Coordinates of C-alpha atoms in Angstrom, one line a residue:
Chain I
X209 CA -6.3 27.1 -22.9
X210 CA -3.6 29.6 -23.3
X211 CA -2.2 31.6 -20.1
X212 CA -3.6 34.6 -21.7
X213 CA -7.1 33.3 -22.0
X214 CA -7.0 32.0 -18.4
X215 CA -6.0 35.3 -16.9
X216 CA -8.7 37.3 -19.0
X217 CA -11.3 34.8 -17.8
X218 CA -10.2 35.3 -14.1
X219 CA -10.3 39.0 -14.6
X220 CA -14.0 38.6 -15.8
X221 CA -14.7 36.5 -12.6
X222 CA -13.3 39.0 -10.3
X223 CA -15.5 41.7 -12.0
X224 CA -18.4 39.6 -11.5
X225 CA -17.8 39.8 -7.8
X226 CA -17.2 36.1 -7.0
X227 CA -13.7 36.6 -5.8
X228 CA -12.8 33.5 -7.9
X229 CA -13.5 32.5 -11.7
X230 CA -17.0 32.4 -11.9
X231 CA -19.5 29.9 -13.2
X232 CA -19.1 27.0 -15.2
X233 CA -17.2 27.0 -18.6
X234 CA -19.0 26.8 -21.7
X235 CA -18.5 23.2 -21.9
X236 CA -18.1 21.3 -25.3
X237 CA -18.5 17.5 -25.0
X238 CA -18.7 17.2 -21.2
X239 CA -21.2 17.8 -18.4
X240 CA -20.4 21.4 -17.8
X241 CA -19.2 20.7 -14.3
X242 CA -16.4 22.3 -12.6
X243 CA -15.1 25.7 -13.4
X244 CA -11.9 27.1 -14.9
X245 CA -8.9 27.3 -12.6
X246 CA -7.4 30.5 -11.7
X247 CA -3.8 31.1 -12.6
X248 CA -2.9 31.8 -9.1
X249 CA -4.5 28.5 -7.8
X250 CA -2.6 26.6 -10.5
X251 CA 0.6 28.3 -9.3
X252 CA -0.1 27.4 -5.7
X253 CA -0.7 23.6 -6.3
X254 CA 1.4 23.1 -9.5
X255 CA 4.7 22.9 -7.9
X256 CA 5.9 19.4 -8.7
X257 CA 9.2 18.9 -10.6
X258 CA 9.5 16.3 -13.3
X259 CA 12.6 14.3 -14.3
X260 CA 13.3 16.3 -17.3
X261 CA 13.4 19.4 -15.3
X262 CA 9.9 20.6 -15.9
X263 CA 8.7 22.6 -12.8
X264 CA 12.2 23.6 -11.5
X265 CA 11.6 27.0 -10.1
X266 CA 14.0 29.9 -10.3
X267 CA 16.6 29.9 -7.6
X268 CA 20.1 28.6 -6.3
X269 CA 21.7 27.5 -3.3
X270 CA 25.3 26.5 -2.1
X271 CA 26.5 23.4 -0.3
X272 CA 27.5 25.8 2.6
X273 CA 24.0 27.2 2.8
X274 CA 22.5 23.7 2.5
X275 CA 24.7 22.5 5.5
X276 CA 23.2 25.2 7.8
X277 CA 19.7 24.2 6.8
X278 CA 20.4 20.6 7.0
X279 CA 21.8 20.7 10.7
X280 CA 18.9 22.8 11.7
X281 CA 16.0 20.8 10.0
X282 CA 17.4 17.4 8.7
X283 CA 20.1 16.0 10.7
X284 CA 17.9 14.9 13.9
X285 CA 16.4 12.2 11.6
X286 CA 18.7 11.7 8.7
X287 CA 22.0 12.0 10.8
X288 CA 25.0 14.5 10.6
X289 CA 26.4 12.7 7.5
X290 CA 23.1 11.4 5.9
X291 CA 23.7 8.0 7.7
X292 CA 20.1 8.0 9.3
X293 CA 18.9 7.9 12.7
X294 CA 17.2 4.7 13.9
X295 CA 14.8 3.6 11.0
X296 CA 14.8 7.0 9.2
X297 CA 16.1 6.8 5.6
X298 CA 19.7 7.2 5.0
X299 CA 20.5 9.8 2.3
X300 CA 24.2 9.0 1.8
X301 CA 26.5 6.2 1.6
X302 CA 25.7 2.6 0.2
X303 CA 27.6 2.9 -2.9
X304 CA 28.1 -0.5 -4.4
X305 CA 26.0 -2.2 -2.0
X306 CA 23.0 -2.9 -4.1
X307 CA 23.9 -6.6 -4.9
X308 CA 24.9 -7.3 -1.2
X309 CA 22.9 -9.2 1.4
X310 CA 22.2 -5.9 3.1
X311 CA 21.9 -3.1 0.4
X312 CA 21.7 0.4 1.5
X313 CA 19.4 2.5 -0.8
X314 CA 20.4 6.4 -0.7
X315 CA 20.4 9.2 -3.0
X316 CA 23.9 8.4 -4.0
X317 CA 23.6 4.7 -4.3
X318 CA 19.9 4.3 -5.6
X319 CA 18.0 7.2 -6.5
X320 CA 18.0 7.7 -10.3
X321 CA 17.1 11.3 -10.6
X322 CA 18.1 14.3 -8.6
X323 CA 14.9 16.0 -9.5
X324 CA 13.0 13.4 -7.4
X325 CA 15.1 14.5 -4.5
X326 CA 14.1 18.2 -5.0
X327 CA 10.6 17.5 -5.5
X328 CA 10.2 15.3 -2.5
X329 CA 12.0 17.6 0.0
X330 CA 9.8 20.4 -1.4
X331 CA 6.4 18.8 -0.9
X332 CA 6.9 16.9 2.3
X333 CA 9.9 18.2 4.3
X334 CA 10.9 19.4 6.9
X335 CA 9.1 16.4 8.6
X336 CA 6.0 17.8 10.3
X337 CA 6.3 21.3 8.7
X338 CA 5.8 20.4 5.0
X339 CA 6.1 22.9 2.2
X340 CA 8.0 25.5 4.4
X341 CA 11.3 25.6 2.6
X342 CA 12.0 28.3 -0.1
X343 CA 13.2 27.5 -3.6
X344 CA 16.6 28.6 -2.6
X345 CA 16.5 26.4 0.5
X346 CA 15.6 23.6 -1.6
X347 CA 18.6 24.0 -4.0
X348 CA 20.8 24.6 -1.1
X349 CA 19.7 21.3 0.7
X350 CA 19.9 19.3 -2.5
X351 CA 23.3 20.6 -3.0
X352 CA 24.3 19.5 0.3
X353 CA 23.0 16.0 -0.2
X354 CA 25.0 15.9 -3.4
X355 CA 28.1 16.9 -1.3
X356 CA 27.2 14.2 1.2
X357 CA 27.4 11.6 -1.4
X358 CA 30.7 12.9 -2.7
X359 CA 29.1 14.0 -6.0
X360 CA 30.1 17.7 -5.9
X361 CA 32.8 19.8 -4.0
X362 CA 32.1 22.1 -1.0
X363 CA 32.1 25.1 -3.0
X364 CA 29.3 23.9 -5.4
X365 CA 26.3 26.0 -6.2
X366 CA 23.1 24.3 -7.4
X367 CA 20.7 26.4 -9.5
X368 CA 17.8 26.0 -11.8
X369 CA 20.3 26.4 -14.7
X370 CA 22.8 23.6 -13.8
X371 CA 20.5 21.2 -12.0
X372 CA 20.1 18.8 -14.9
X373 CA 23.8 18.5 -15.4
X374 CA 23.8 16.5 -12.1
X375 CA 22.9 12.9 -13.2
X376 CA 23.0 10.3 -10.3
X377 CA 25.3 7.2 -10.4
X378 CA 22.5 4.6 -10.3
X379 CA 20.3 6.2 -13.2
X380 CA 21.0 3.4 -15.7
X381 CA 20.4 0.6 -13.4
X382 CA 16.5 0.7 -13.6
X383 CA 14.6 -1.4 -16.1
X384 CA 11.0 -1.6 -17.0
X385 CA 8.9 -4.2 -15.5
X386 CA 9.6 -7.5 -17.3
X387 CA 7.6 -10.0 -15.5
X388 CA 5.5 -10.6 -18.6
X389 CA 8.8 -12.3 -20.1
X390 CA 10.7 -13.4 -17.2
X391 CA 8.0 -14.7 -14.9
X392 CA 4.4 -15.2 -16.4
X393 CA 5.6 -18.2 -18.6
X394 CA 7.2 -19.9 -15.7
X395 CA 4.2 -19.4 -13.4
X396 CA 1.4 -20.7 -15.7
X397 CA 0.2 -24.0 -16.9
X398 CA -1.7 -26.8 -15.1
X399 CA -0.1 -27.3 -11.8
X400 CA 0.7 -30.7 -10.1
X401 CA -1.9 -32.1 -7.6
X402 CA -0.6 -35.6 -6.6
X403 CA 2.9 -36.5 -5.3
X404 CA 4.4 -33.2 -6.4
X405 CA 7.6 -33.7 -4.4
X406 CA 9.4 -36.7 -2.5
X407 CA 9.2 -35.2 1.0
X408 CA 9.0 -32.0 2.9
X409 CA 11.4 -30.4 5.4
X410 CA 10.8 -27.3 7.3
X411 CA 13.4 -24.8 6.4
X412 CA 12.5 -21.7 8.4
X413 CA 10.4 -20.9 11.5
X414 CA 9.0 -17.6 12.6
X415 CA 8.8 -18.7 16.1
X416 CA 12.6 -18.8 16.4
X417 CA 12.7 -15.0 15.5
X418 CA 9.9 -14.1 18.0
X419 CA 9.5 -10.7 16.8
X420 CA 5.8 -10.8 16.2
X421 CA 3.8 -8.2 18.4
X422 CA 1.2 -9.7 20.9
X423 CA -2.4 -9.6 20.2
X424 CA -3.8 -9.0 23.6
Chain V
X244 CA 9.9 6.0 8.5
X245 CA 9.0 3.7 5.4
X246 CA 8.7 0.1 4.6
X247 CA 12.1 -0.2 2.9
X248 CA 13.8 -2.2 5.5
X249 CA 11.0 -4.5 6.3
X250 CA 12.9 -7.7 5.8
X251 CA 15.3 -6.7 8.5
X252 CA 14.4 -6.8 12.0
X253 CA 16.5 -4.1 13.9
X254 CA 16.3 -3.2 17.5
X255 CA 15.1 -4.8 20.7
X256 CA 13.0 -7.7 20.3
X257 CA 9.7 -8.0 22.2
X258 CA 9.8 -10.3 25.3
X259 CA 9.3 -14.0 24.4
X260 CA 5.7 -14.9 24.7
X261 CA 3.7 -18.2 24.2
X262 CA 2.1 -17.1 21.0
X263 CA -0.7 -19.9 21.2
X264 CA -1.6 -18.8 24.6
X265 CA -1.7 -15.2 23.6
X266 CA -3.9 -16.1 20.7
X267 CA -6.2 -18.0 23.0
X268 CA -6.4 -15.2 25.5
X269 CA -7.0 -12.8 22.5
X270 CA -9.7 -15.0 21.0
X271 CA -11.1 -14.7 24.6
X272 CA -14.6 -15.5 25.2
X273 CA -15.1 -18.1 22.5
X274 CA -12.4 -20.6 23.6
X275 CA -12.8 -19.9 27.2
X276 CA -16.5 -20.4 27.3
X277 CA -16.5 -23.5 25.2
X278 CA -14.3 -25.1 27.5
X279 CA -16.3 -24.0 30.5
X280 CA -19.5 -25.3 28.9
X281 CA -17.8 -28.7 28.4
X282 CA -16.8 -28.9 31.9
X283 CA -20.2 -27.9 33.3
X284 CA -21.9 -30.4 31.1
X285 CA -19.7 -33.1 32.4
X286 CA -20.6 -32.6 36.1
X287 CA -24.4 -31.7 35.9
X288 CA -25.6 -33.1 32.7
X289 CA -27.1 -29.9 31.5
X290 CA -25.7 -26.9 29.9
X291 CA -26.1 -23.8 32.1
X292 CA -26.0 -21.6 29.0
X293 CA -29.3 -23.3 28.3
X294 CA -30.9 -24.0 31.7
X295 CA -29.9 -20.9 33.4
X296 CA -31.7 -17.7 32.9
X297 CA -29.4 -15.0 31.3
X298 CA -29.4 -11.2 31.6
X299 CA -30.1 -10.9 28.0
X300 CA -33.3 -13.2 28.1
X301 CA -34.8 -11.7 31.1
X302 CA -34.1 -7.9 31.2
X303 CA -34.5 -5.1 28.7
X304 CA -31.4 -4.4 26.5
X305 CA -30.5 -1.0 25.2
X306 CA -33.1 1.1 23.4
X307 CA -32.7 2.5 19.8
X308 CA -30.4 5.4 19.6
X309 CA -28.2 4.0 22.3
X310 CA -25.5 4.0 19.6
X311 CA -26.5 6.3 16.7
X312 CA -23.5 5.1 14.8
X313 CA -23.4 1.4 15.6
X314 CA -20.3 -0.5 16.9
X315 CA -19.3 -4.3 17.0
X316 CA -20.4 -6.3 20.1
X317 CA -18.2 -5.8 23.0
X318 CA -17.2 -9.2 22.7
X319 CA -15.4 -8.5 19.6
X320 CA -13.1 -5.9 21.1
X321 CA -9.9 -8.1 20.2
X322 CA -10.8 -7.5 16.4
X323 CA -8.5 -4.7 15.8
X324 CA -5.9 -3.3 13.1
X325 CA -2.5 -3.8 14.7
X326 CA 0.9 -2.3 13.7
X327 CA 4.5 -3.7 14.2
X328 CA 6.0 -1.1 16.5
X329 CA 9.7 -2.0 15.5
X330 CA 9.0 -1.8 11.7
X331 CA 8.8 2.2 11.4
X332 CA 10.3 5.2 13.1
X333 CA 7.0 7.0 13.6
X334 CA 3.5 6.0 13.5
X335 CA 2.5 9.1 11.3
X336 CA 4.6 7.4 8.5
X337 CA 3.8 3.8 9.2
X338 CA 1.3 0.9 8.6
X339 CA -1.0 -1.2 10.5
X340 CA -2.5 -4.5 9.4
X341 CA -6.1 -5.8 8.6
X342 CA -7.1 -8.7 11.0
X343 CA -7.7 -11.2 8.2
X344 CA -7.9 -14.2 10.6
X345 CA -11.0 -12.4 12.2
X346 CA -13.0 -11.6 9.0
X347 CA -14.9 -13.8 6.7
X348 CA -16.7 -13.3 3.3
X349 CA -15.1 -10.8 0.9
X350 CA -15.8 -7.4 2.3
X351 CA -13.4 -5.6 4.6
X352 CA -15.3 -3.5 7.2
X353 CA -14.3 0.1 6.9
X354 CA -12.9 0.4 10.4
X355 CA -10.5 -2.5 9.8
X356 CA -9.1 -1.6 6.6
X357 CA -5.4 -1.3 7.1
X358 CA -3.9 2.0 7.1
X359 CA -0.6 3.3 5.5
X360 CA 0.2 6.9 5.9
X361 CA 3.3 8.9 5.0
X362 CA 2.5 12.1 7.1
X363 CA -0.5 11.1 9.1
X364 CA -4.2 11.3 8.4
X365 CA -5.3 14.4 6.7
X366 CA -8.4 15.8 8.1
X367 CA -10.1 17.6 5.3
X368 CA -13.2 19.8 5.6
X369 CA -15.3 18.7 2.6
X370 CA -16.4 22.2 2.1
X371 CA -12.7 23.1 1.5
X372 CA -12.1 20.2 -0.7
X373 CA -11.1 20.9 -4.2
X374 CA -9.9 18.6 -7.2
X375 CA -7.7 20.5 -9.7
X376 CA -6.9 19.1 -13.3
X377 CA -4.2 21.0 -15.1
X378 CA -1.4 20.5 -17.7
X379 CA -2.0 19.2 -21.1
X380 CA -5.8 19.7 -21.1
X381 CA -8.1 21.9 -23.2
X382 CA -9.6 23.4 -19.9
X383 CA -7.7 23.4 -16.5
X384 CA -10.6 22.9 -14.0
X385 CA -11.5 22.9 -10.4
X386 CA -14.2 20.7 -9.0
X387 CA -15.9 20.7 -5.7
X388 CA -17.1 17.7 -4.0
X389 CA -20.6 18.6 -5.2
X390 CA -19.4 18.8 -8.7
X391 CA -18.0 15.3 -8.6
X392 CA -21.1 13.9 -7.2
X393 CA -23.0 15.3 -10.4
X394 CA -21.0 13.1 -12.7
X395 CA -22.4 9.6 -13.6
X396 CA -21.2 7.3 -10.9
X397 CA -20.4 3.5 -10.5
X398 CA -20.1 0.8 -7.9
X399 CA -17.1 -1.8 -8.0
X400 CA -15.6 -4.0 -5.4
X401 CA -11.7 -4.0 -5.6
X402 CA -9.0 -5.2 -3.5
X403 CA -6.2 -2.7 -2.4
X404 CA -3.0 -4.4 -1.6
X405 CA 0.0 -2.5 -0.4
X406 CA 2.7 -3.9 -2.7
X407 CA 4.9 -4.3 0.5
X408 CA 2.4 -6.9 1.8
X409 CA 4.4 -10.0 3.0
X410 CA 7.6 -8.0 2.4
X411 CA 8.9 -9.1 5.8
X412 CA 8.9 -12.5 4.6
X413 CA 11.5 -12.3 1.9
X414 CA 14.4 -13.6 3.8
X415 CA 12.5 -16.4 5.5
X416 CA 9.4 -16.9 7.9
X417 CA 9.4 -13.8 10.2
X418 CA 5.9 -12.8 11.4
X419 CA 3.7 -15.3 13.3
X420 CA 0.4 -14.2 12.3
X421 CA -1.6 -13.9 9.1
X422 CA -2.4 -10.3 10.1
X423 CA 1.2 -9.4 9.8
X424 CA 2.3 -11.5 6.9
X425 CA -0.8 -10.6 4.8
X426 CA -2.7 -7.9 6.3
X427 CA -1.8 -5.1 4.1
X428 CA -4.9 -5.6 1.9
X429 CA -8.6 -4.7 2.2
X430 CA -11.6 -5.3 -0.2
X431 CA -14.1 -2.8 -0.4
X432 CA -17.1 -1.7 -2.7
X433 CA -16.3 1.8 -4.0
X434 CA -18.7 4.3 -5.4
X435 CA -17.0 7.0 -7.5
X436 CA -16.8 8.6 -11.0
X437 CA -14.8 7.0 -13.7
X438 CA -11.5 9.0 -14.0
X439 CA -12.2 9.0 -17.9
X440 CA -15.3 11.2 -17.4
X441 CA -13.2 13.9 -15.4
X442 CA -10.4 13.7 -18.1
X443 CA -12.9 14.1 -20.8
X444 CA -14.5 16.9 -19.1
X445 CA -11.1 18.8 -19.1
X446 CA -10.4 17.6 -22.6
X447 CA -7.0 15.9 -22.9
X448 CA -4.7 17.0 -25.6
X449 CA -3.6 14.7 -28.2
X450 CA 0.1 14.3 -26.8
X451 CA -1.1 13.5 -23.4
X452 CA 0.1 10.1 -22.1
X453 CA 0.6 10.2 -18.4
X454 CA -0.8 11.6 -15.3
X455 CA 0.6 12.9 -12.0
X456 CA -1.9 12.2 -9.3
X457 CA -1.3 14.0 -6.1
X458 CA -2.7 13.9 -2.5
X459 CA -3.5 16.8 -0.1
X460 CA -1.8 15.3 2.9
X461 CA 1.4 16.6 4.2
X462 CA 3.3 13.9 2.4
X463 CA 1.8 15.3 -1.0
X464 CA 1.9 11.9 -2.0
X465 CA 2.5 11.6 -5.8
X466 CA 2.6 8.8 -8.4
X467 CA 2.8 9.0 -12.3
X468 CA -0.2 7.0 -13.8
X469 CA -0.2 5.9 -17.6
X470 CA -3.1 7.4 -19.5
X471 CA -4.1 4.1 -20.7
X472 CA -4.9 2.8 -17.1
X473 CA -6.7 6.2 -16.3
X474 CA -9.0 5.8 -19.2
X475 CA -9.6 2.0 -18.5
X476 CA -10.9 1.4 -14.9
X477 CA -9.7 4.0 -12.5
X478 CA -12.3 5.6 -10.2
X479 CA -12.4 9.0 -8.3
X480 CA -14.2 7.5 -5.5
X481 CA -16.0 9.2 -2.4
X482 CA -17.8 6.2 -0.7
X483 CA -16.6 2.8 0.6
X484 CA -19.0 0.1 1.4
X485 CA -21.8 2.6 1.1
X486 CA -20.7 5.4 3.5
X487 CA -18.1 8.2 3.0
X488 CA -14.5 7.2 2.8
X489 CA -13.0 7.0 6.3
X490 CA -10.4 9.8 6.9
X491 CA -7.8 7.3 6.9
X492 CA -8.7 6.0 3.6
X493 CA -8.7 9.5 1.9
X494 CA -11.8 11.4 3.0
X495 CA -13.4 13.0 1.2
X496 CA -12.0 11.6 -2.2
X497 CA -9.3 9.0 -3.1
X498 CA -8.1 7.4 -6.5
X499 CA -9.0 4.0 -7.2
X500 CA -6.5 2.0 -9.4
X501 CA -8.0 -1.6 -9.7
X502 CA -5.4 -4.4 -9.5
X503 CA -2.4 -2.1 -9.1
X504 CA -0.1 -1.4 -6.2
X505 CA -1.9 0.4 -3.2
X506 CA 0.6 3.3 -3.0
X507 CA -1.0 4.6 -6.5
X508 CA -4.4 4.8 -5.0
X509 CA -3.7 8.5 -3.9
X510 CA -5.8 9.4 -0.9
X511 CA -7.2 12.8 -0.3
X512 CA -6.9 13.5 -4.0
X513 CA -6.4 17.0 -4.8
X514 CA -4.7 17.4 -8.3
X515 CA -4.4 15.5 -11.6
X516 CA -1.7 16.8 -13.8
X517 CA -1.8 15.6 -17.4
X518 CA 1.7 15.3 -19.1
X519 CA 3.5 13.6 -21.8
X520 CA 6.0 11.5 -19.8
X521 CA 6.5 10.2 -16.2
X522 CA 7.7 12.2 -13.5
X523 CA 9.9 9.8 -11.6
X524 CA 9.0 10.9 -8.2
X525 CA 10.4 9.5 -5.0
X526 CA 7.6 6.9 -4.6
X527 CA 8.3 5.3 -8.1
X528 CA 12.2 5.5 -7.8
X529 CA 13.7 5.4 -4.5
X530 CA 10.6 3.6 -3.4
X531 CA 8.2 1.0 -5.0
X532 CA 11.0 -0.2 -7.4
X533 CA 12.1 -3.8 -7.0
X534 CA 15.7 -4.4 -6.3
X535 CA 17.0 -7.7 -8.1
X536 CA 19.9 -9.8 -6.8
X537 CA 22.2 -8.1 -9.5
X538 CA 21.8 -4.8 -8.1
X539 CA 19.6 -3.6 -10.8
X540 CA 16.0 -2.7 -10.2
X541 CA 12.5 -3.0 -11.8
X542 CA 10.6 0.1 -12.3
X543 CA 6.8 0.7 -12.9
X544 CA 5.8 -2.9 -11.4
X545 CA 2.2 -1.7 -10.9
X546 CA 0.3 -4.9 -11.4
X547 CA -0.2 -7.2 -8.5
X548 CA 0.3 -11.0 -9.2
X549 CA -2.3 -13.5 -8.0
X550 CA -1.9 -14.5 -4.4
X551 CA -3.8 -16.3 -1.6
X552 CA -3.4 -17.2 2.1
X553 CA -5.2 -19.3 4.4
X554 CA -6.5 -17.2 7.2
X555 CA -7.8 -20.0 9.5
X556 CA -6.4 -21.7 11.0
X557 CA -3.2 -19.4 11.4
X558 CA -0.9 -18.4 14.1
X559 CA -3.3 -15.9 15.6
X560 CA -6.2 -18.4 14.9
X561 CA -5.1 -21.8 16.4
X562 CA -7.3 -24.9 16.2
X563 CA -9.1 -25.0 19.5
X564 CA -11.5 -27.8 19.0
X565 CA -9.3 -30.8 18.4
X566 CA -9.5 -33.6 15.9
X567 CA -12.5 -34.1 13.7
X568 CA -14.5 -31.7 11.4
X569 CA -12.3 -28.7 10.5
X570 CA -12.8 -25.7 8.3
X571 CA -10.0 -24.3 6.4
X572 CA -10.6 -20.7 5.3
X573 CA -8.8 -18.1 3.3
X574 CA -8.7 -15.5 0.6
X575 CA -7.2 -15.0 -2.8
X576 CA -6.9 -12.3 -5.4
X577 CA -5.3 -11.1 -8.6
X578 CA -4.3 -7.9 -10.2
X579 CA -5.1 -9.3 -13.4
X580 CA -8.8 -10.4 -13.2
X581 CA -10.7 -13.1 -11.3
X582 CA -9.6 -16.1 -9.2
X583 CA -10.4 -19.1 -11.3
X584 CA -9.4 -21.8 -8.7
X585 CA -7.7 -22.3 -5.4
X586 CA -5.8 -25.4 -4.4
X587 CA -5.0 -26.3 -0.9
X588 CA -2.4 -28.7 0.6
X589 CA -2.2 -30.2 4.1
X590 CA 1.1 -31.9 3.7
X591 CA 3.4 -28.8 2.5
X592 CA 2.8 -29.1 -1.1
X593 CA 3.1 -32.8 -1.7
X594 CA -0.7 -33.3 -2.6
X595 CA -3.2 -30.6 -3.4
X596 CA -7.0 -30.4 -3.2
X597 CA -9.2 -28.0 -5.0
X598 CA -10.9 -25.6 -2.6
X599 CA -14.5 -24.3 -2.7
X600 CA -15.0 -20.7 -3.7
X601 CA -18.0 -19.0 -2.2
X602 CA -19.1 -15.5 -2.7
X603 CA -19.2 -13.1 -5.6
X604 CA -16.4 -13.6 -8.0
X605 CA -15.6 -10.2 -9.2
X606 CA -12.8 -8.7 -11.2
X607 CA -9.8 -7.7 -9.2
X608 CA -11.6 -8.3 -6.0
X609 CA -10.8 -10.7 -3.2
X610 CA -12.4 -14.1 -3.5
X611 CA -13.2 -16.3 -0.3
X612 CA -12.3 -20.1 -0.3
X613 CA -13.1 -23.0 2.0
X614 CA -11.8 -26.4 2.3
X615 CA -13.5 -28.8 4.8
X616 CA -11.5 -31.9 6.2
X617 CA -11.5 -34.4 8.9
X618 CA -8.5 -33.7 11.1
X619 CA -6.8 -36.7 12.4
X620 CA -4.8 -34.7 15.0
X621 CA -1.4 -35.1 13.4
X622 CA 0.9 -32.3 12.1
X623 CA -0.3 -30.3 9.1
X624 CA 1.7 -28.0 6.7
X625 CA -1.2 -25.9 5.2
X626 CA -0.7 -24.1 1.9
X627 CA -2.9 -22.4 -0.6
X628 CA -2.2 -21.9 -4.4
X629 CA -4.3 -19.2 -6.4
X630 CA -4.9 -19.4 -10.0
X631 CA -6.3 -16.5 -11.8
X632 CA -8.5 -15.9 -15.0
X633 CA -5.3 -15.4 -17.1
X634 CA -3.9 -18.9 -16.1
X635 CA -1.3 -17.6 -13.7
X636 CA -0.4 -19.9 -11.0
X637 CA 0.7 -18.4 -7.6
X638 CA 4.4 -19.5 -7.3
X639 CA 6.4 -20.8 -4.1
X640 CA 8.6 -18.2 -2.4
X641 CA 11.7 -20.1 -3.6
X642 CA 10.6 -19.7 -7.2
X643 CA 10.3 -15.9 -6.6
X644 CA 13.7 -15.8 -4.9
X645 CA 15.3 -17.8 -7.7
X646 CA 14.4 -14.8 -10.2
X647 CA 14.4 -11.7 -7.9
X648 CA 16.8 -12.6 -5.0
X649 CA 15.9 -11.6 -1.5
X650 CA 16.1 -8.0 -1.5
X651 CA 13.2 -6.8 -3.8
X652 CA 11.0 -5.8 -0.8
X653 CA 7.8 -5.6 -2.9
X654 CA 5.5 -8.0 -4.8
X655 CA 6.0 -11.0 -2.5
X656 CA 3.2 -13.2 -3.7
X657 CA 4.7 -16.5 -2.7
X658 CA 2.9 -19.5 -1.3
X659 CA 2.6 -19.3 2.6
X660 CA 2.9 -22.3 4.8
X661 CA 1.5 -22.9 8.3
X662 CA 2.6 -25.7 10.5
X663 CA -0.4 -26.9 12.5
X664 CA 0.8 -28.8 15.6
X665 CA -1.1 -31.6 17.2
X666 CA -2.1 -29.3 20.1
X667 CA -3.7 -27.0 17.5
X668 CA -1.1 -24.3 17.7
X669 CA -0.2 -22.9 14.3
X670 CA 3.3 -21.5 13.1
X671 CA 4.5 -19.6 10.2
X672 CA 7.1 -21.8 8.6
X673 CA 8.8 -22.4 5.1
X674 CA 9.3 -25.8 3.7
X675 CA 11.6 -27.3 1.0

């Protein structure tokens, strides 16, 4: 359905006095259930941003403005430098750590797409007061996170226009699920039932860690 | 905040406790009363549980309506979901665990289904519930709950496993209890509308190949879902085990994505956007991707590999009866079909015995298995190994580590080992 058609349908609905789009649509193959969505309703909920930039709202924000918002709304959990407080997620650092014993996954070290950062902050942050940042706030915070990861300079201004110029360093290091090739052939076939190994030794014991909560 | 760091314990350890003793106390009345009965029998020759009159066989009990919504017996108070406080920063973005060691059969009671929230439980007024479908469709539609219940509906039993289940065990045996090693799973009968019917109602355009499914909670949880799966077996569900979804499971409506990782089963489902490519949102990039040893990461690892675990005995459910007839009890499941067979080992994987499956064998559902044997009172190293209808054989943890390393967090379906000591106490261990 075109936008124009939707708007005119909505207009009819208001005229009919329902306040929303009235009645069922003239269904073709279906059950005639539901009603056509109002353009304003779609605008209210259809706020996601896709990796190709679909859904990026108009607006812009600077690193410096982002720093102000970050210190007010983000630093108490994510740390002054994006290093994280307690078990909240780190946003910066960790470059080159992904093959280490203790990898640190951050926007700079792990996330493949900056759109995901923008979308996520917009839909769920600040923690406990979701969906309260303006579009300009989101551009500013995202710019500041780029800055925390040494990906832009402090005078950078992020906007809908230049957003997709910001690729993240780890984008190329993801690959599609390959278990069908790398694992399933190994993990199939009739398994051994008798005398499958010479002996058994205990190699690891949870009791030694003693980190299990009590069950009383 | 999330489950990303679950393989690492960070922070203050709880005080040391004797786990066997704790479990016995938690098991409570059963273990204690059987000991008492044995003792009384020895001194008087007759069991007071039989020869003494009891309150319940002499006085009225509660009448009907004493509990208009019934609850378990007060003696079952220890049967609870439990969390791991050190695991996450805050309970509103956290997880608790199904008490697998206290359940049997294949259905998980609604109140014991593990919870995983990212911004707490959304409490949605069903009168204000709306489901929107927009994007590459002929008609962008809005449905009320009543609208959804006018579609033809279906009933299916499916397991839901958080793909971080057993994620704490990648680096070695960590958690001394099956509730904590394997309790991010439940198995429920859903009533709902095939997602295909809702998509057909809106009319998907020819270039549509992906969906974005979105929740109405303050996390606005989103995942990209390929159209092929959406048209295959996904449900838009409003009932679990016959009654309305529990709030913590997505009331009034959740998505059911059979056999695929639990994070995709969007709770409080409020919007389906139809598109022509994946969105690459936070929960399918920064999270729910599997980091390999070389620093690269698998994405879109949706299907859950076959897995099983012995639920009894286990560290929270020690053997209290001593040597003799012993029942070994467990669950198995596969995201690719049914469970064809479960083998169990009493000696750490040297020799295997085929277990007995009991109860319905349903596609992408939990299966229950048992193995009865005569315990001679010596050490046991218990293992179970599931084989699914595709021929996939559950691997050892070491076999998984050889391919993935130790930092992939998700998809740990390796074989679990329990050490049973001669005193009946059970520990989580790994073996060579």
